[in-house]
C-alpha positions as a printed NumPy array, in Angstrom:
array([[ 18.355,  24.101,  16.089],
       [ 21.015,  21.254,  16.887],
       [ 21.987,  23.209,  19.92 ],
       [ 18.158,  23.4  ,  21.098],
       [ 17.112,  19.957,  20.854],
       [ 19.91 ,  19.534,  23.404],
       [ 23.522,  18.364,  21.24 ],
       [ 26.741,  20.024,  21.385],
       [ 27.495,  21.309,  17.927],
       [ 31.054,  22.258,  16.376],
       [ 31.09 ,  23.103,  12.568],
       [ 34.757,  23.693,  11.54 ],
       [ 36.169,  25.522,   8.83 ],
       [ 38.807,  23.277,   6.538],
       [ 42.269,  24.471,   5.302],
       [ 41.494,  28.038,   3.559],
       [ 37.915,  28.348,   4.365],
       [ 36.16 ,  30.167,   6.416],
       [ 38.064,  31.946,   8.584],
       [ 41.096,  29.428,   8.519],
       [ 43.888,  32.047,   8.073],
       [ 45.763,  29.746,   5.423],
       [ 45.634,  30.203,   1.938],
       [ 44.768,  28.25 ,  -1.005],
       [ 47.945,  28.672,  -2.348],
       [ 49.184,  26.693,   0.684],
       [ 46.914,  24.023,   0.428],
       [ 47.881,  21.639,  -2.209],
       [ 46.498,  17.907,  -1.393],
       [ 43.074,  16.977,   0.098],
       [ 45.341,  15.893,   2.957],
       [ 46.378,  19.472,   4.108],
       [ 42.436,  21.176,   3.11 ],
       [ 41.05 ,  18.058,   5.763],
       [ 43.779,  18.981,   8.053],
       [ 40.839,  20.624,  10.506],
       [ 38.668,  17.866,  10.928],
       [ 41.733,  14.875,  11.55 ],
       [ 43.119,  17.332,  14.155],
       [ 39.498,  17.878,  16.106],
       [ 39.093,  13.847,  15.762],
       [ 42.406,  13.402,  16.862],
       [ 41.95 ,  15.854,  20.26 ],
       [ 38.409,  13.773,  20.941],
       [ 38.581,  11.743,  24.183],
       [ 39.705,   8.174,  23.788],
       [ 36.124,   7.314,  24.766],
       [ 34.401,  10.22 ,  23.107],
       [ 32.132,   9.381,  20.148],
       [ 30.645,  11.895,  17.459],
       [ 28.329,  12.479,  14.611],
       [ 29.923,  13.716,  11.785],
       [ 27.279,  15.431,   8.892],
       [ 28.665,  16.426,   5.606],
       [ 27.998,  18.46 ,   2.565],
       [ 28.613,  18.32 ,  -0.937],
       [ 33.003,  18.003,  -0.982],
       [ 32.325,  17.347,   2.419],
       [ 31.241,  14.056,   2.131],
       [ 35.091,  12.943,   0.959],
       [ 36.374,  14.98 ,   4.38 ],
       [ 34.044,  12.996,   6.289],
       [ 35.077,   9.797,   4.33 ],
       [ 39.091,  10.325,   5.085],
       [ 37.862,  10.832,   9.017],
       [ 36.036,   7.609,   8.878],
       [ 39.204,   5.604,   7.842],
       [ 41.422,   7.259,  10.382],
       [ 38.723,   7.172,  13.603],
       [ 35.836,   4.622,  12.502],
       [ 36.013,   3.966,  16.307],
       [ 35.157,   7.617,  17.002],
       [ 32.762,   7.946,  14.838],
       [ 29.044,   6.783,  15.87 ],
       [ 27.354,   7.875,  12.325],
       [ 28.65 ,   9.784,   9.823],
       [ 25.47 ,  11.979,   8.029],
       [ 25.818,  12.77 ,   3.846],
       [ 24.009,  15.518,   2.997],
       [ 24.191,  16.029,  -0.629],
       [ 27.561,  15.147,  -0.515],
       [ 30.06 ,  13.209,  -2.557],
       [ 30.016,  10.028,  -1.026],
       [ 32.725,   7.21 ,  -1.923],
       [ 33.016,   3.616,  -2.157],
       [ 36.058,   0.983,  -1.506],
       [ 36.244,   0.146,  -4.919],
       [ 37.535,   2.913,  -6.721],
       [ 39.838,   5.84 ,  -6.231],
       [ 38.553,   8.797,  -3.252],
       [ 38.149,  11.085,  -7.1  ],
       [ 35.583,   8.547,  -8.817],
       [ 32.611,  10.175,  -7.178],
       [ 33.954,  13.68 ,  -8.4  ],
       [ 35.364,  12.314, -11.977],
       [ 31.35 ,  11.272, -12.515],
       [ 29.965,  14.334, -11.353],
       [ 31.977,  15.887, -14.205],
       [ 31.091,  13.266, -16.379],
       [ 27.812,  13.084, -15.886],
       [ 26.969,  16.727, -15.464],
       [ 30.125,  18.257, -17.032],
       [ 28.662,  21.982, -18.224],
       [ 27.648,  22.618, -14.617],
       [ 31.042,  20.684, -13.296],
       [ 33.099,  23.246, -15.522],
       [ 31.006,  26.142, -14.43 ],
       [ 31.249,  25.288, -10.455],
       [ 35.384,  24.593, -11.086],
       [ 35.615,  28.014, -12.753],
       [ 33.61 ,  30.281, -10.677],
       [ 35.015,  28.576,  -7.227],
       [ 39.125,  29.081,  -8.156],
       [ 37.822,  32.928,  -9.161],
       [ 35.845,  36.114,  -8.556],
       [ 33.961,  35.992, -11.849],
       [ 30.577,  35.245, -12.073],
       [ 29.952,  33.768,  -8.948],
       [ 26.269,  35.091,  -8.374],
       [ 25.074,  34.524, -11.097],
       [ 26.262,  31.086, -11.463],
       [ 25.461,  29.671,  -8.054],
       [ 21.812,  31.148,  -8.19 ],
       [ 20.853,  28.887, -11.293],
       [ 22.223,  25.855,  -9.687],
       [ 23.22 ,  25.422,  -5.761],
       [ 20.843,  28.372,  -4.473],
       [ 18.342,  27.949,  -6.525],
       [ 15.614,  27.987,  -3.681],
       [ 17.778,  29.79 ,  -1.411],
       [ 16.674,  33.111,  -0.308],
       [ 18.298,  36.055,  -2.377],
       [ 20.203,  38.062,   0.603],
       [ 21.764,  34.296,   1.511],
       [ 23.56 ,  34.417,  -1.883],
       [ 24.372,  37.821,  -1.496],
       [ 26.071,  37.157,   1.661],
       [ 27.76 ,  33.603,   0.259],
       [ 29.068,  36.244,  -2.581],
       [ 30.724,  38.399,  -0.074],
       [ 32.09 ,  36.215,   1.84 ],
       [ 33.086,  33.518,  -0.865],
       [ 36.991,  32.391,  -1.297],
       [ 38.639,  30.491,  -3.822],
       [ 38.212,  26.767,  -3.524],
       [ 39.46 ,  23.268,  -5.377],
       [ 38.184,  20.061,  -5.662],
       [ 41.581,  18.424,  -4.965],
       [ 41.328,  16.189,  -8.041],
       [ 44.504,  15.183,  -8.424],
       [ 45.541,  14.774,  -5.226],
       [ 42.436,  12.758,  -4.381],
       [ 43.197,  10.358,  -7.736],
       [ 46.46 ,   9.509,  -6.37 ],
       [ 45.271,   8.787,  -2.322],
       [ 44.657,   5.35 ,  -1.328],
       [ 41.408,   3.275,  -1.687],
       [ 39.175,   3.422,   1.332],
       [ 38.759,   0.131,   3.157],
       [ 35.493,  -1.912,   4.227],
       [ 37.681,  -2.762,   7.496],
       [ 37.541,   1.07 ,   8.39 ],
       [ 35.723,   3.575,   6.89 ],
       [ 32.912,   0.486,   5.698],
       [ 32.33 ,  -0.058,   9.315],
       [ 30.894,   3.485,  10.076],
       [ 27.327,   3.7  ,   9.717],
       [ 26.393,   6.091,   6.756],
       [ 22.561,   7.698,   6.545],
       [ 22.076,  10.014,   3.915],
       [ 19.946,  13.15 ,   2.708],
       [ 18.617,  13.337,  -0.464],
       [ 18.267,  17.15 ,  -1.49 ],
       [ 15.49 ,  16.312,  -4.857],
       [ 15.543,  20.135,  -5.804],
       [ 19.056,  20.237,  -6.196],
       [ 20.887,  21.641,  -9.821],
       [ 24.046,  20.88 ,  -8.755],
       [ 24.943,  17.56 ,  -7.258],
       [ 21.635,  16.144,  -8.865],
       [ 19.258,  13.764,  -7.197],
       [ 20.526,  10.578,  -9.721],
       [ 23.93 ,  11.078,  -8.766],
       [ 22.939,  11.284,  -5.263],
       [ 21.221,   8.081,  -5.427],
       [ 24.008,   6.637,  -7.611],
       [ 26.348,   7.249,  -4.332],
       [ 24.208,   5.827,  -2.464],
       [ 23.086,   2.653,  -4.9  ],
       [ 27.048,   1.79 ,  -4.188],
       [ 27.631,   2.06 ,  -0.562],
       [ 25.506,   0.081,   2.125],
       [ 23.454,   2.932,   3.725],
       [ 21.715,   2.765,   6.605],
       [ 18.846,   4.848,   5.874],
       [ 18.016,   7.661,   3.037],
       [ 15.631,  10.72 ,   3.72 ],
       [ 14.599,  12.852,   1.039],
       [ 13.796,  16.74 ,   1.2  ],
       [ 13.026,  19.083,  -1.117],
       [ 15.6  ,  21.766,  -0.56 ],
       [ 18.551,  22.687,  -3.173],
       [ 21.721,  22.35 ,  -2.923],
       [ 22.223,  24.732,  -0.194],
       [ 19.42 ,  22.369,   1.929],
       [ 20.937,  24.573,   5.858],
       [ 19.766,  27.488,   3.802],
       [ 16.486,  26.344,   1.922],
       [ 15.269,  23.821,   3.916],
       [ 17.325,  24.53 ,   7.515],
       [ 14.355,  22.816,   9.397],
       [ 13.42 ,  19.487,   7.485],
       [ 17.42 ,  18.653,   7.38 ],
       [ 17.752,  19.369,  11.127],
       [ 15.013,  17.306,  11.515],
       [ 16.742,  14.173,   9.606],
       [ 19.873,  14.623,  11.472],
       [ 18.246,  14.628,  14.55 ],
       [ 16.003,  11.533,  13.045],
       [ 19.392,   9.817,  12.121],
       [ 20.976,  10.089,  15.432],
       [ 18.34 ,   9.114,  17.409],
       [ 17.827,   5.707,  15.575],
       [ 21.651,   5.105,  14.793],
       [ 23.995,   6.948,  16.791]])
């Protein structure tokens, strides 16, 4: 839809996703997983500028791009995604997700580092409006994952110099189980964001809702990028 309304589009896989051929088991910091995304940023023309859009752990990848290129960066989109601030550690978003939510936070930790329960998990809480055969094919073609806690705890603060100076816009997903509307807006009630759209997709919003969130992005760029 990106492609039709007449942008160039590149969605990358990080460090053990997708079809990146490394393995979990190689990937031990944020650092390495984000490895992807600082390389493409880092092979952009000097003058080249992008929008970068994020999702759910995405949101931190995007954040670690914004304090390496803020001056390649012309917005940076959140869509559901942890978002941090310069005040605390890159893990405080995560650490109150846990808090805050912490039987769903267990579940998602246990069913993304293993093969167990995966379905049935993800269809009460991040696909809960997603069409059935889109789960089905997320469950075939799922790997193990980590939310990089640790490393993330010990990585430096990000700065208002750098990644502050990127414009942010967000996207609130209001039907989603997972990374809940309050903490959503609790992300976004401590960063200064440009603009917040709401739509009422799950967590999964480029499955449930693919055209109201291309329609924010597009909304987004053409007012701030």
């Amino acid at each position: 839809m990106l492609e039709a309304a007449g942008h160039s589009v590149t969605a990358l896989d990080m460090s053990a996703s997708g079809v990146n051929t490394k393995t979990m088991e190689e990937v031990l910091t944020f650092d390495q997983y984000n490895e992807p995304l600082i390389e493409f940023m880092a092979d952009l023309a000097e003058n080249e500028k992008v929008v970068l859009v994020g999702h759910s752990l995405g949101g931190l990848n995007l954040a670690f791009a914004m304090e390496k290129f803020p001056e390649k960066i012309s917005l940076a989109v959140f869509v559901t995604a942890f978002l941090p601030d310069t005040v605390h550690q890159p893990s405080y978003m995560l650490e109150k997700f846990i808090e805050n939510s912490s039987a769903v936070a267990e579940g998602w930790q246990s069913v993304v580092s293993s093969a167990t329960g995966y379905e049935t998990f993800m269809k009460s809480t991040a696909f809960n409006l997603t069409p059935p055969e889109d789960l089905s094919l997320q469950t075939l073609l799922k790997r193990s994952g980590s939310l990089f806690l640790e490393s993330l705890s010990k990585a430096n603060k990000f700065t208002k110099e750098r990644f502050g100076s990127v414009v942010r816009d967000y996207v609130v997903c209001t039907q989603d189980l997972l990374v809940i509307p309050s903490l959503q807006r609790f992300m976004i009630e401590h960063n200064d964001v440009k603009e917040v759209l709401e739509i009422p997709a799950d967590h999964m919003a480029i499955l449930s809702k693919p055209q109201e969130l291309c329609q924010c992005i597009l909304e987004f760029a053409r007012k701030h990028a």
